[in-house]
């Protein structure tokens, strides 16, 4: 790994100019090992100058090439609109049991637009790459609303910068290939031919795909709100079974919504299957665990329900221990941290009742005990009255 030498003044600049060309050459090979070496050079440069704009841009684009989307989000998380809104409004996404309406979603999009407008007021040409790179990373992480806002803002800033630059051009020099990467001052020969056009096309295609997924999700949620469960299931199935695919986090959310639609339609087996798919994509999904535990209890699979409740209890305890919800700061959850203590208390009571019912079902001798309790008029056994235990007692008669 490249280490940053102890340099000062002009030596730093000479070292950076030399290593920048090396990093660009390594990135241009499009080979994973070479791109990793370029990342080491960029880390060394940022150790010398943490706010060096060109090095920051190259590092972010390198991480994007390596598909390290979480690292890009961690690096540029101050520009994620939903995190900007967290200081004023800590509300998270509504759980699938009470899915948001289309109107509510449009309001949630409007607020980040106001935040992005504030961010862009002082945004110069040197910072526009953040929105494009971070928008692509957010899309792959399933943050579709953030990705759409960031990519649209980045395109708007790039267009405005292009318009300002083109005013000073003559007809002979009017060529998009003459633009270097934002903030860079290297000669044109050092850069790959016409990278801007390729990036613009890919971003336009990505934006159209994001809008398509969001339209389908909005239609599915509207059908779920209206009680049209078959229609909601059809729309969500188009998303999860789509030919082009979608990010894992977005798929997990859609699977959870479809599980709710299946449950409302009385299709318990399909609902449990979608909960399983959600947990395969996101093992820390609180909503999927609690929903599956409730479904198992409905079909009297009490040992499986107990297993999910115990898993949920461990997850709540780890959240309280770490004093934060699982995952990075930009990850979305359908619960707030302050709700966890209350959920843990209610979970403990439910766990005790379910465990008692499971014990009664497993032990045939309890039927004999129930008959004795019926004869003696005893109906409470120290764990609270339960409709299931009353049913066993009635059978014991």
PDB file of N, CA and C in Angstrom, residues 40-129:
ATOM      1  N   UNK A  40      -5.087   3.055  -3.470  1.00  0.00           N
ATOM      2  CA  UNK A  40      -4.029   3.239  -2.472  1.00  0.00           C
ATOM      3  C   UNK A  40      -3.279   4.557  -2.695  1.00  0.00           C
ATOM      4  N   UNK A  41      -3.010   4.881  -3.959  1.00  0.00           N
ATOM      5  CA  UNK A  41      -2.345   6.156  -4.253  1.00  0.00           C
ATOM      6  C   UNK A  41      -3.214   7.344  -3.835  1.00  0.00           C
ATOM      7  N   UNK A  42      -4.506   7.226  -4.075  1.00  0.00           N
ATOM      8  CA  UNK A  42      -5.412   8.323  -3.717  1.00  0.00           C
ATOM      9  C   UNK A  42      -5.538   8.470  -2.202  1.00  0.00           C
ATOM     10  N   UNK A  43      -5.538   7.351  -1.491  1.00  0.00           N
ATOM     11  CA  UNK A  43      -5.565   7.423  -0.025  1.00  0.00           C
ATOM     12  C   UNK A  43      -4.316   8.120   0.506  1.00  0.00           C
ATOM     13  N   UNK A  44      -3.169   7.821  -0.121  1.00  0.00           N
ATOM     14  CA  UNK A  44      -1.933   8.479   0.296  1.00  0.00           C
ATOM     15  C   UNK A  44      -1.989   9.978   0.013  1.00  0.00           C
ATOM     16  N   UNK A  45      -2.573  10.345  -1.126  1.00  0.00           N
ATOM     17  CA  UNK A  45      -2.694  11.772  -1.451  1.00  0.00           C
ATOM     18  C   UNK A  45      -3.617  12.481  -0.474  1.00  0.00           C
ATOM     19  N   UNK A  46      -4.723  11.831  -0.104  1.00  0.00           N
ATOM     20  CA  UNK A  46      -5.665  12.443   0.833  1.00  0.00           C
ATOM     21  C   UNK A  46      -5.111  12.491   2.247  1.00  0.00           C
ATOM     22  N   UNK A  47      -4.153  11.612   2.557  1.00  0.00           N
ATOM     23  CA  UNK A  47      -3.491  11.711   3.858  1.00  0.00           C
ATOM     24  C   UNK A  47      -2.659  12.988   3.937  1.00  0.00           C
ATOM     25  N   UNK A  48      -2.117  13.412   2.776  1.00  0.00           N
ATOM     26  CA  UNK A  48      -1.370  14.672   2.731  1.00  0.00           C
ATOM     27  C   UNK A  48      -2.306  15.877   2.732  1.00  0.00           C
ATOM     28  N   UNK A  49      -3.347  15.814   1.908  1.00  0.00           N
ATOM     29  CA  UNK A  49      -4.295  16.934   1.781  1.00  0.00           C
ATOM     30  C   UNK A  49      -5.712  16.370   1.802  1.00  0.00           C
ATOM     31  N   UNK A  50      -6.326  16.278   2.979  1.00  0.00           N
ATOM     32  CA  UNK A  50      -7.641  15.631   3.094  1.00  0.00           C
ATOM     33  C   UNK A  50      -8.734  16.301   2.281  1.00  0.00           C
ATOM     34  N   UNK A  51      -8.578  17.572   1.927  1.00  0.00           N
ATOM     35  CA  UNK A  51      -9.628  18.287   1.203  1.00  0.00           C
ATOM     36  C   UNK A  51      -9.263  18.542  -0.256  1.00  0.00           C
ATOM     37  N   UNK A  52      -8.324  17.795  -0.776  1.00  0.00           N
ATOM     38  CA  UNK A  52      -7.932  17.949  -2.174  1.00  0.00           C
ATOM     39  C   UNK A  52      -9.074  17.464  -3.068  1.00  0.00           C
ATOM     40  N   UNK A  53      -9.702  18.395  -3.773  1.00  0.00           N
ATOM     41  CA  UNK A  53     -10.955  18.115  -4.483  1.00  0.00           C
ATOM     42  C   UNK A  53     -10.789  17.053  -5.562  1.00  0.00           C
ATOM     43  N   UNK A  54      -9.723  17.145  -6.352  1.00  0.00           N
ATOM     44  CA  UNK A  54      -9.534  16.189  -7.444  1.00  0.00           C
ATOM     45  C   UNK A  54      -9.296  14.791  -6.893  1.00  0.00           C
ATOM     46  N   UNK A  55      -8.535  14.688  -5.804  1.00  0.00           N
ATOM     47  CA  UNK A  55      -8.301  13.382  -5.195  1.00  0.00           C
ATOM     48  C   UNK A  55      -9.590  12.805  -4.630  1.00  0.00           C
ATOM     49  N   UNK A  56     -10.422  13.646  -4.041  1.00  0.00           N
ATOM     50  CA  UNK A  56     -11.711  13.181  -3.515  1.00  0.00           C
ATOM     51  C   UNK A  56     -12.594  12.652  -4.644  1.00  0.00           C
ATOM     52  N   UNK A  57     -12.608  13.380  -5.753  1.00  0.00           N
ATOM     53  CA  UNK A  57     -13.429  12.933  -6.886  1.00  0.00           C
ATOM     54  C   UNK A  57     -12.924  11.615  -7.452  1.00  0.00           C
ATOM     55  N   UNK A  58     -11.618  11.520  -7.646  1.00  0.00           N
ATOM     56  CA  UNK A  58     -11.061  10.279  -8.182  1.00  0.00           C
ATOM     57  C   UNK A  58     -11.302   9.106  -7.243  1.00  0.00           C
ATOM     58  N   UNK A  59     -11.184   9.338  -5.935  1.00  0.00           N
ATOM     59  CA  UNK A  59     -11.427   8.254  -4.984  1.00  0.00           C
ATOM     60  C   UNK A  59     -12.879   7.803  -5.033  1.00  0.00           C
ATOM     61  N   UNK A  60     -13.810   8.761  -5.076  1.00  0.00           N
ATOM     62  CA  UNK A  60     -15.227   8.398  -5.130  1.00  0.00           C
ATOM     63  C   UNK A  60     -15.540   7.617  -6.404  1.00  0.00           C
ATOM     64  N   UNK A  61     -14.987   8.052  -7.530  1.00  0.00           N
ATOM     65  CA  UNK A  61     -15.240   7.340  -8.782  1.00  0.00           C
ATOM     66  C   UNK A  61     -14.566   5.969  -8.780  1.00  0.00           C
ATOM     67  N   UNK A  62     -13.410   5.871  -8.132  1.00  0.00           N
ATOM     68  CA  UNK A  62     -12.736   4.581  -8.030  1.00  0.00           C
ATOM     69  C   UNK A  62     -13.555   3.606  -7.198  1.00  0.00           C
ATOM     70  N   UNK A  63     -14.075   4.064  -6.069  1.00  0.00           N
ATOM     71  CA  UNK A  63     -14.937   3.216  -5.243  1.00  0.00           C
ATOM     72  C   UNK A  63     -16.179   2.791  -6.013  1.00  0.00           C
ATOM     73  N   UNK A  64     -16.698   3.686  -6.844  1.00  0.00           N
ATOM     74  CA  UNK A  64     -17.865   3.348  -7.656  1.00  0.00           C
ATOM     75  C   UNK A  64     -17.515   2.271  -8.678  1.00  0.00           C
ATOM     76  N   UNK A  65     -16.330   2.366  -9.287  1.00  0.00           N
ATOM     77  CA  UNK A  65     -15.889   1.336 -10.235  1.00  0.00           C
ATOM     78  C   UNK A  65     -15.729  -0.016  -9.554  1.00  0.00           C
ATOM     79  N   UNK A  66     -15.276   0.001  -8.301  1.00  0.00           N
ATOM     80  CA  UNK A  66     -15.101  -1.233  -7.534  1.00  0.00           C
ATOM     81  C   UNK A  66     -16.405  -1.735  -6.934  1.00  0.00           C
ATOM     82  N   UNK A  67     -17.506  -1.031  -7.197  1.00  0.00           N
ATOM     83  CA  UNK A  67     -18.836  -1.382  -6.681  1.00  0.00           C
ATOM     84  C   UNK A  67     -18.877  -1.385  -5.151  1.00  0.00           C
ATOM     85  N   UNK A  68     -18.086  -0.522  -4.562  1.00  0.00           N
ATOM     86  CA  UNK A  68     -18.101  -0.359  -3.100  1.00  0.00           C
ATOM     87  C   UNK A  68     -19.034   0.810  -2.766  1.00  0.00           C
ATOM     88  N   UNK A  69     -20.314   0.561  -2.995  1.00  0.00           N
ATOM     89  CA  UNK A  69     -21.305   1.628  -2.888  1.00  0.00           C
ATOM     90  C   UNK A  69     -21.469   2.117  -1.453  1.00  0.00           C
ATOM     91  N   UNK A  70     -21.338   1.224  -0.497  1.00  0.00           N
ATOM     92  CA  UNK A  70     -21.461   1.638   0.904  1.00  0.00           C
ATOM     93  C   UNK A  70     -20.340   2.594   1.292  1.00  0.00           C
ATOM     94  N   UNK A  71     -19.140   2.345   0.764  1.00  0.00           N
ATOM     95  CA  UNK A  71     -18.024   3.247   1.060  1.00  0.00           C
ATOM     96  C   UNK A  71     -18.254   4.627   0.443  1.00  0.00           C
ATOM     97  N   UNK A  72     -18.849   4.654  -0.751  1.00  0.00           N
ATOM     98  CA  UNK A  72     -19.170   5.947  -1.370  1.00  0.00           C
ATOM     99  C   UNK A  72     -20.188   6.698  -0.516  1.00  0.00           C
ATOM    100  N   UNK A  73     -21.215   5.984  -0.041  1.00  0.00           N
ATOM    101  CA  UNK A  73     -22.237   6.627   0.793  1.00  0.00           C
ATOM    102  C   UNK A  73     -21.649   7.112   2.114  1.00  0.00           C
ATOM    103  N   UNK A  74     -20.755   6.322   2.702  1.00  0.00           N
ATOM    104  CA  UNK A  74     -20.111   6.761   3.946  1.00  0.00           C
ATOM    105  C   UNK A  74     -19.234   7.988   3.710  1.00  0.00           C
ATOM    106  N   UNK A  75     -18.556   8.011   2.574  1.00  0.00           N
ATOM    107  CA  UNK A  75     -17.644   9.112   2.270  1.00  0.00           C
ATOM    108  C   UNK A  75     -18.402  10.420   2.035  1.00  0.00           C
ATOM    109  N   UNK A  76     -19.574  10.332   1.399  1.00  0.00           N
ATOM    110  CA  UNK A  76     -20.321  11.529   1.004  1.00  0.00           C
ATOM    111  C   UNK A  76     -21.682  11.604   1.684  1.00  0.00           C
ATOM    112  N   UNK A  77     -21.805  11.036   2.875  1.00  0.00           N
ATOM    113  CA  UNK A  77     -23.123  10.952   3.505  1.00  0.00           C
ATOM    114  C   UNK A  77     -23.701  12.326   3.868  1.00  0.00           C
ATOM    115  N   UNK A  78     -22.855  13.339   3.988  1.00  0.00           N
ATOM    116  CA  UNK A  78     -23.370  14.683   4.286  1.00  0.00           C
ATOM    117  C   UNK A  78     -24.222  15.243   3.151  1.00  0.00           C
ATOM    118  N   UNK A  79     -24.137  14.642   1.965  1.00  0.00           N
ATOM    119  CA  UNK A  79     -24.904  15.129   0.822  1.00  0.00           C
ATOM    120  C   UNK A  79     -26.159  14.298   0.563  1.00  0.00           C
ATOM    121  N   UNK A  80     -26.443  13.285   1.385  1.00  0.00           N
ATOM    122  CA  UNK A  80     -27.647  12.471   1.204  1.00  0.00           C
ATOM    123  C   UNK A  80     -28.855  13.251   1.717  1.00  0.00           C
ATOM    124  N   UNK A  81     -29.857  13.513   0.885  1.00  0.00           N
ATOM    125  CA  UNK A  81     -30.984  14.363   1.307  1.00  0.00           C
ATOM    126  C   UNK A  81     -31.718  13.849   2.535  1.00  0.00           C
ATOM    127  N   UNK A  82     -31.944  12.536   2.627  1.00  0.00           N
ATOM    128  CA  UNK A  82     -32.699  12.002   3.761  1.00  0.00           C
ATOM    129  C   UNK A  82     -31.961  12.216   5.071  1.00  0.00           C
ATOM    130  N   UNK A  83     -30.631  12.200   5.038  1.00  0.00           N
ATOM    131  CA  UNK A  83     -29.871  12.485   6.257  1.00  0.00           C
ATOM    132  C   UNK A  83     -29.922  13.970   6.585  1.00  0.00           C
ATOM    133  N   UNK A  84     -29.969  14.807   5.545  1.00  0.00           N
ATOM    134  CA  UNK A  84     -30.108  16.244   5.789  1.00  0.00           C
ATOM    135  C   UNK A  84     -31.426  16.558   6.479  1.00  0.00           C
ATOM    136  N   UNK A  85     -32.451  15.784   6.143  1.00  0.00           N
ATOM    137  CA  UNK A  85     -33.760  16.014   6.744  1.00  0.00           C
ATOM    138  C   UNK A  85     -33.857  15.446   8.153  1.00  0.00           C
ATOM    139  N   UNK A  86     -32.939  14.545   8.530  1.00  0.00           N
ATOM    140  CA  UNK A  86     -33.058  13.851   9.809  1.00  0.00           C
ATOM    141  C   UNK A  86     -32.989  14.801  10.995  1.00  0.00           C
ATOM    142  N   UNK A  87     -32.261  15.897  10.872  1.00  0.00           N
ATOM    143  CA  UNK A  87     -32.149  16.834  11.992  1.00  0.00           C
ATOM    144  C   UNK A  87     -33.488  17.503  12.294  1.00  0.00           C
ATOM    145  N   UNK A  88     -34.281  17.769  11.246  1.00  0.00           N
ATOM    146  CA  UNK A  88     -35.565  18.447  11.431  1.00  0.00           C
ATOM    147  C   UNK A  88     -36.721  17.472  11.590  1.00  0.00           C
ATOM    148  N   UNK A  89     -36.635  16.340  10.910  1.00  0.00           N
ATOM    149  CA  UNK A  89     -37.733  15.374  10.947  1.00  0.00           C
ATOM    150  C   UNK A  89     -37.126  13.991  10.992  1.00  0.00           C
ATOM    151  N   UNK A  90     -37.189  13.331  12.143  1.00  0.00           N
ATOM    152  CA  UNK A  90     -36.563  12.025  12.327  1.00  0.00           C
ATOM    153  C   UNK A  90     -37.475  10.888  11.932  1.00  0.00           C
ATOM    154  N   UNK A  91     -38.603  11.183  11.308  1.00  0.00           N
ATOM    155  CA  UNK A  91     -39.537  10.135  10.909  1.00  0.00           C
ATOM    156  C   UNK A  91     -38.901   9.297   9.814  1.00  0.00           C
ATOM    157  N   UNK A  92     -39.123   7.966   9.905  1.00  0.00           N
ATOM    158  CA  UNK A  92     -38.592   7.042   8.918  1.00  0.00           C
ATOM    159  C   UNK A  92     -39.722   6.561   8.032  1.00  0.00           C
ATOM    160  N   UNK A  93     -39.410   5.615   7.157  1.00  0.00           N
ATOM    161  CA  UNK A  93     -40.424   5.083   6.262  1.00  0.00           C
ATOM    162  C   UNK A  93     -41.510   4.391   7.056  1.00  0.00           C
ATOM    163  N   UNK A  94     -42.743   4.509   6.592  1.00  0.00           N
ATOM    164  CA  UNK A  94     -43.854   3.863   7.273  1.00  0.00           C
ATOM    165  C   UNK A  94     -43.728   2.364   7.127  1.00  0.00           C
ATOM    166  N   UNK A  95     -44.092   1.584   8.149  1.00  0.00           N
ATOM    167  CA  UNK A  95     -44.023   0.135   8.041  1.00  0.00           C
ATOM    168  C   UNK A  95     -45.063  -0.383   7.074  1.00  0.00           C
ATOM    169  N   UNK A  96     -44.839  -1.559   6.524  1.00  0.00           N
ATOM    170  CA  UNK A  96     -45.776  -2.098   5.568  1.00  0.00           C
ATOM    171  C   UNK A  96     -47.171  -2.327   6.128  1.00  0.00           C
ATOM    172  N   UNK A  97     -47.336  -2.456   7.474  1.00  0.00           N
ATOM    173  CA  UNK A  97     -48.659  -2.638   8.040  1.00  0.00           C
ATOM    174  C   UNK A  97     -49.504  -1.396   7.857  1.00  0.00           C
ATOM    175  N   UNK A  98     -48.849  -0.220   7.759  1.00  0.00           N
ATOM    176  CA  UNK A  98     -49.556   1.029   7.477  1.00  0.00           C
ATOM    177  C   UNK A  98     -48.817   1.754   6.369  1.00  0.00           C
ATOM    178  N   UNK A  99     -48.901   1.225   5.140  1.00  0.00           N
ATOM    179  CA  UNK A  99     -48.101   1.779   4.053  1.00  0.00           C
ATOM    180  C   UNK A  99     -48.478   3.208   3.755  1.00  0.00           C
ATOM    181  N   UNK A 100     -47.494   4.027   3.348  1.00  0.00           N
ATOM    182  CA  UNK A 100     -47.768   5.427   3.053  1.00  0.00           C
ATOM    183  C   UNK A 100     -48.584   5.574   1.793  1.00  0.00           C
ATOM    184  N   UNK A 101     -49.398   6.590   1.761  1.00  0.00           N
ATOM    185  CA  UNK A 101     -50.190   6.858   0.571  1.00  0.00           C
ATOM    186  C   UNK A 101     -49.334   7.566  -0.462  1.00  0.00           C
ATOM    187  N   UNK A 102     -49.893   7.675  -1.678  1.00  0.00           N
ATOM    188  CA  UNK A 102     -49.163   8.358  -2.740  1.00  0.00           C
ATOM    189  C   UNK A 102     -48.933   9.816  -2.398  1.00  0.00           C
ATOM    190  N   UNK A 103     -49.914  10.442  -1.750  1.00  0.00           N
ATOM    191  CA  UNK A 103     -49.781  11.845  -1.359  1.00  0.00           C
ATOM    192  C   UNK A 103     -48.673  12.016  -0.340  1.00  0.00           C
ATOM    193  N   UNK A 104     -48.606  11.075   0.616  1.00  0.00           N
ATOM    194  CA  UNK A 104     -47.562  11.162   1.633  1.00  0.00           C
ATOM    195  C   UNK A 104     -46.193  11.010   1.004  1.00  0.00           C
ATOM    196  N   UNK A 105     -46.077  10.128   0.002  1.00  0.00           N
ATOM    197  CA  UNK A 105     -44.782   9.954  -0.649  1.00  0.00           C
ATOM    198  C   UNK A 105     -44.375  11.216  -1.390  1.00  0.00           C
ATOM    199  N   UNK A 106     -45.335  11.878  -2.042  1.00  0.00           N
ATOM    200  CA  UNK A 106     -44.978  13.097  -2.769  1.00  0.00           C
ATOM    201  C   UNK A 106     -44.526  14.184  -1.820  1.00  0.00           C
ATOM    202  N   UNK A 107     -45.126  14.230  -0.604  1.00  0.00           N
ATOM    203  CA  UNK A 107     -44.689  15.210   0.377  1.00  0.00           C
ATOM    204  C   UNK A 107     -43.286  14.897   0.871  1.00  0.00           C
ATOM    205  N   UNK A 108     -42.991  13.589   1.043  1.00  0.00           N
ATOM    206  CA  UNK A 108     -41.661  13.224   1.521  1.00  0.00           C
ATOM    207  C   UNK A 108     -40.594  13.532   0.489  1.00  0.00           C
ATOM    208  N   UNK A 109     -40.985  13.563  -0.814  1.00  0.00           N
ATOM    209  CA  UNK A 109     -40.027  13.918  -1.848  1.00  0.00           C
ATOM    210  C   UNK A 109     -39.849  15.430  -1.920  1.00  0.00           C
ATOM    211  N   UNK A 110     -40.915  16.172  -1.628  1.00  0.00           N
ATOM    212  CA  UNK A 110     -40.835  17.627  -1.741  1.00  0.00           C
ATOM    213  C   UNK A 110     -39.853  18.202  -0.742  1.00  0.00           C
ATOM    214  N   UNK A 111     -39.866  17.694   0.473  1.00  0.00           N
ATOM    215  CA  UNK A 111     -38.975  18.239   1.500  1.00  0.00           C
ATOM    216  C   UNK A 111     -37.504  18.080   1.131  1.00  0.00           C
ATOM    217  N   UNK A 112     -37.038  16.902   0.700  1.00  0.00           N
ATOM    218  CA  UNK A 112     -35.646  16.818   0.263  1.00  0.00           C
ATOM    219  C   UNK A 112     -35.313  17.743  -0.891  1.00  0.00           C
ATOM    220  N   UNK A 113     -36.288  18.048  -1.755  1.00  0.00           N
ATOM    221  CA  UNK A 113     -36.009  18.991  -2.843  1.00  0.00           C
ATOM    222  C   UNK A 113     -35.661  20.362  -2.284  1.00  0.00           C
ATOM    223  N   UNK A 114     -36.348  20.740  -1.206  1.00  0.00           N
ATOM    224  CA  UNK A 114     -36.027  22.018  -0.576  1.00  0.00           C
ATOM    225  C   UNK A 114     -34.613  21.978  -0.017  1.00  0.00           C
ATOM    226  N   UNK A 115     -34.246  20.845   0.594  1.00  0.00           N
ATOM    227  CA  UNK A 115     -32.895  20.705   1.142  1.00  0.00           C
ATOM    228  C   UNK A 115     -31.859  20.780   0.035  1.00  0.00           C
ATOM    229  N   UNK A 116     -32.114  20.094  -1.086  1.00  0.00           N
ATOM    230  CA  UNK A 116     -31.159  20.112  -2.184  1.00  0.00           C
ATOM    231  C   UNK A 116     -31.028  21.509  -2.780  1.00  0.00           C
ATOM    232  N   UNK A 117     -32.136  22.252  -2.806  1.00  0.00           N
ATOM    233  CA  UNK A 117     -32.056  23.627  -3.307  1.00  0.00           C
ATOM    234  C   UNK A 117     -31.145  24.462  -2.428  1.00  0.00           C
ATOM    235  N   UNK A 118     -31.223  24.236  -1.115  1.00  0.00           N
ATOM    236  CA  UNK A 118     -30.330  24.954  -0.211  1.00  0.00           C
ATOM    237  C   UNK A 118     -28.886  24.554  -0.390  1.00  0.00           C
ATOM    238  N   UNK A 119     -28.653  23.259  -0.659  1.00  0.00           N
ATOM    239  CA  UNK A 119     -27.277  22.799  -0.861  1.00  0.00           C
ATOM    240  C   UNK A 119     -26.674  23.368  -2.140  1.00  0.00           C
ATOM    241  N   UNK A 120     -27.518  23.527  -3.155  1.00  0.00           N
ATOM    242  CA  UNK A 120     -27.012  23.941  -4.464  1.00  0.00           C
ATOM    243  C   UNK A 120     -26.797  25.440  -4.579  1.00  0.00           C
ATOM    244  N   UNK A 121     -27.257  26.208  -3.604  1.00  0.00           N
ATOM    245  CA  UNK A 121     -27.114  27.661  -3.702  1.00  0.00           C
ATOM    246  C   UNK A 121     -25.652  28.062  -3.802  1.00  0.00           C
ATOM    247  N   UNK A 122     -24.824  27.413  -2.990  1.00  0.00           N
ATOM    248  CA  UNK A 122     -23.406  27.772  -2.964  1.00  0.00           C
ATOM    249  C   UNK A 122     -22.538  26.734  -3.666  1.00  0.00           C
ATOM    250  N   UNK A 123     -23.184  25.880  -4.453  1.00  0.00           N
ATOM    251  CA  UNK A 123     -22.431  24.811  -5.106  1.00  0.00           C
ATOM    252  C   UNK A 123     -21.743  25.342  -6.353  1.00  0.00           C
ATOM    253  N   UNK A 124     -20.461  25.176  -6.434  1.00  0.00           N
ATOM    254  CA  UNK A 124     -19.696  25.611  -7.596  1.00  0.00           C
ATOM    255  C   UNK A 124     -19.454  24.410  -8.501  1.00  0.00           C
ATOM    256  N   UNK A 125     -18.822  24.658  -9.619  1.00  0.00           N
ATOM    257  CA  UNK A 125     -18.545  23.593 -10.575  1.00  0.00           C
ATOM    258  C   UNK A 125     -17.701  22.484  -9.961  1.00  0.00           C
ATOM    259  N   UNK A 126     -16.849  22.830  -9.035  1.00  0.00           N
ATOM    260  CA  UNK A 126     -15.929  21.848  -8.485  1.00  0.00           C
ATOM    261  C   UNK A 126     -16.629  20.795  -7.651  1.00  0.00           C
ATOM    262  N   UNK A 127     -17.878  21.037  -7.216  1.00  0.00           N
ATOM    263  CA  UNK A 127     -18.543  20.071  -6.360  1.00  0.00           C
ATOM    264  C   UNK A 127     -19.654  19.298  -7.017  1.00  0.00           C
ATOM    265  N   UNK A 128     -19.916  19.521  -8.309  1.00  0.00           N
ATOM    266  CA  UNK A 128     -21.072  18.896  -8.933  1.00  0.00           C
ATOM    267  C   UNK A 128     -20.908  17.389  -9.088  1.00  0.00           C
ATOM    268  N   UNK A 129     -19.701  16.883  -9.122  1.00  0.00           N
ATOM    269  CA  UNK A 129     -19.495  15.448  -9.286  1.00  0.00           C
ATOM    270  C   UNK A 129     -20.068  14.662  -8.118  1.00  0.00           C
TER     271      UNK A 129
END
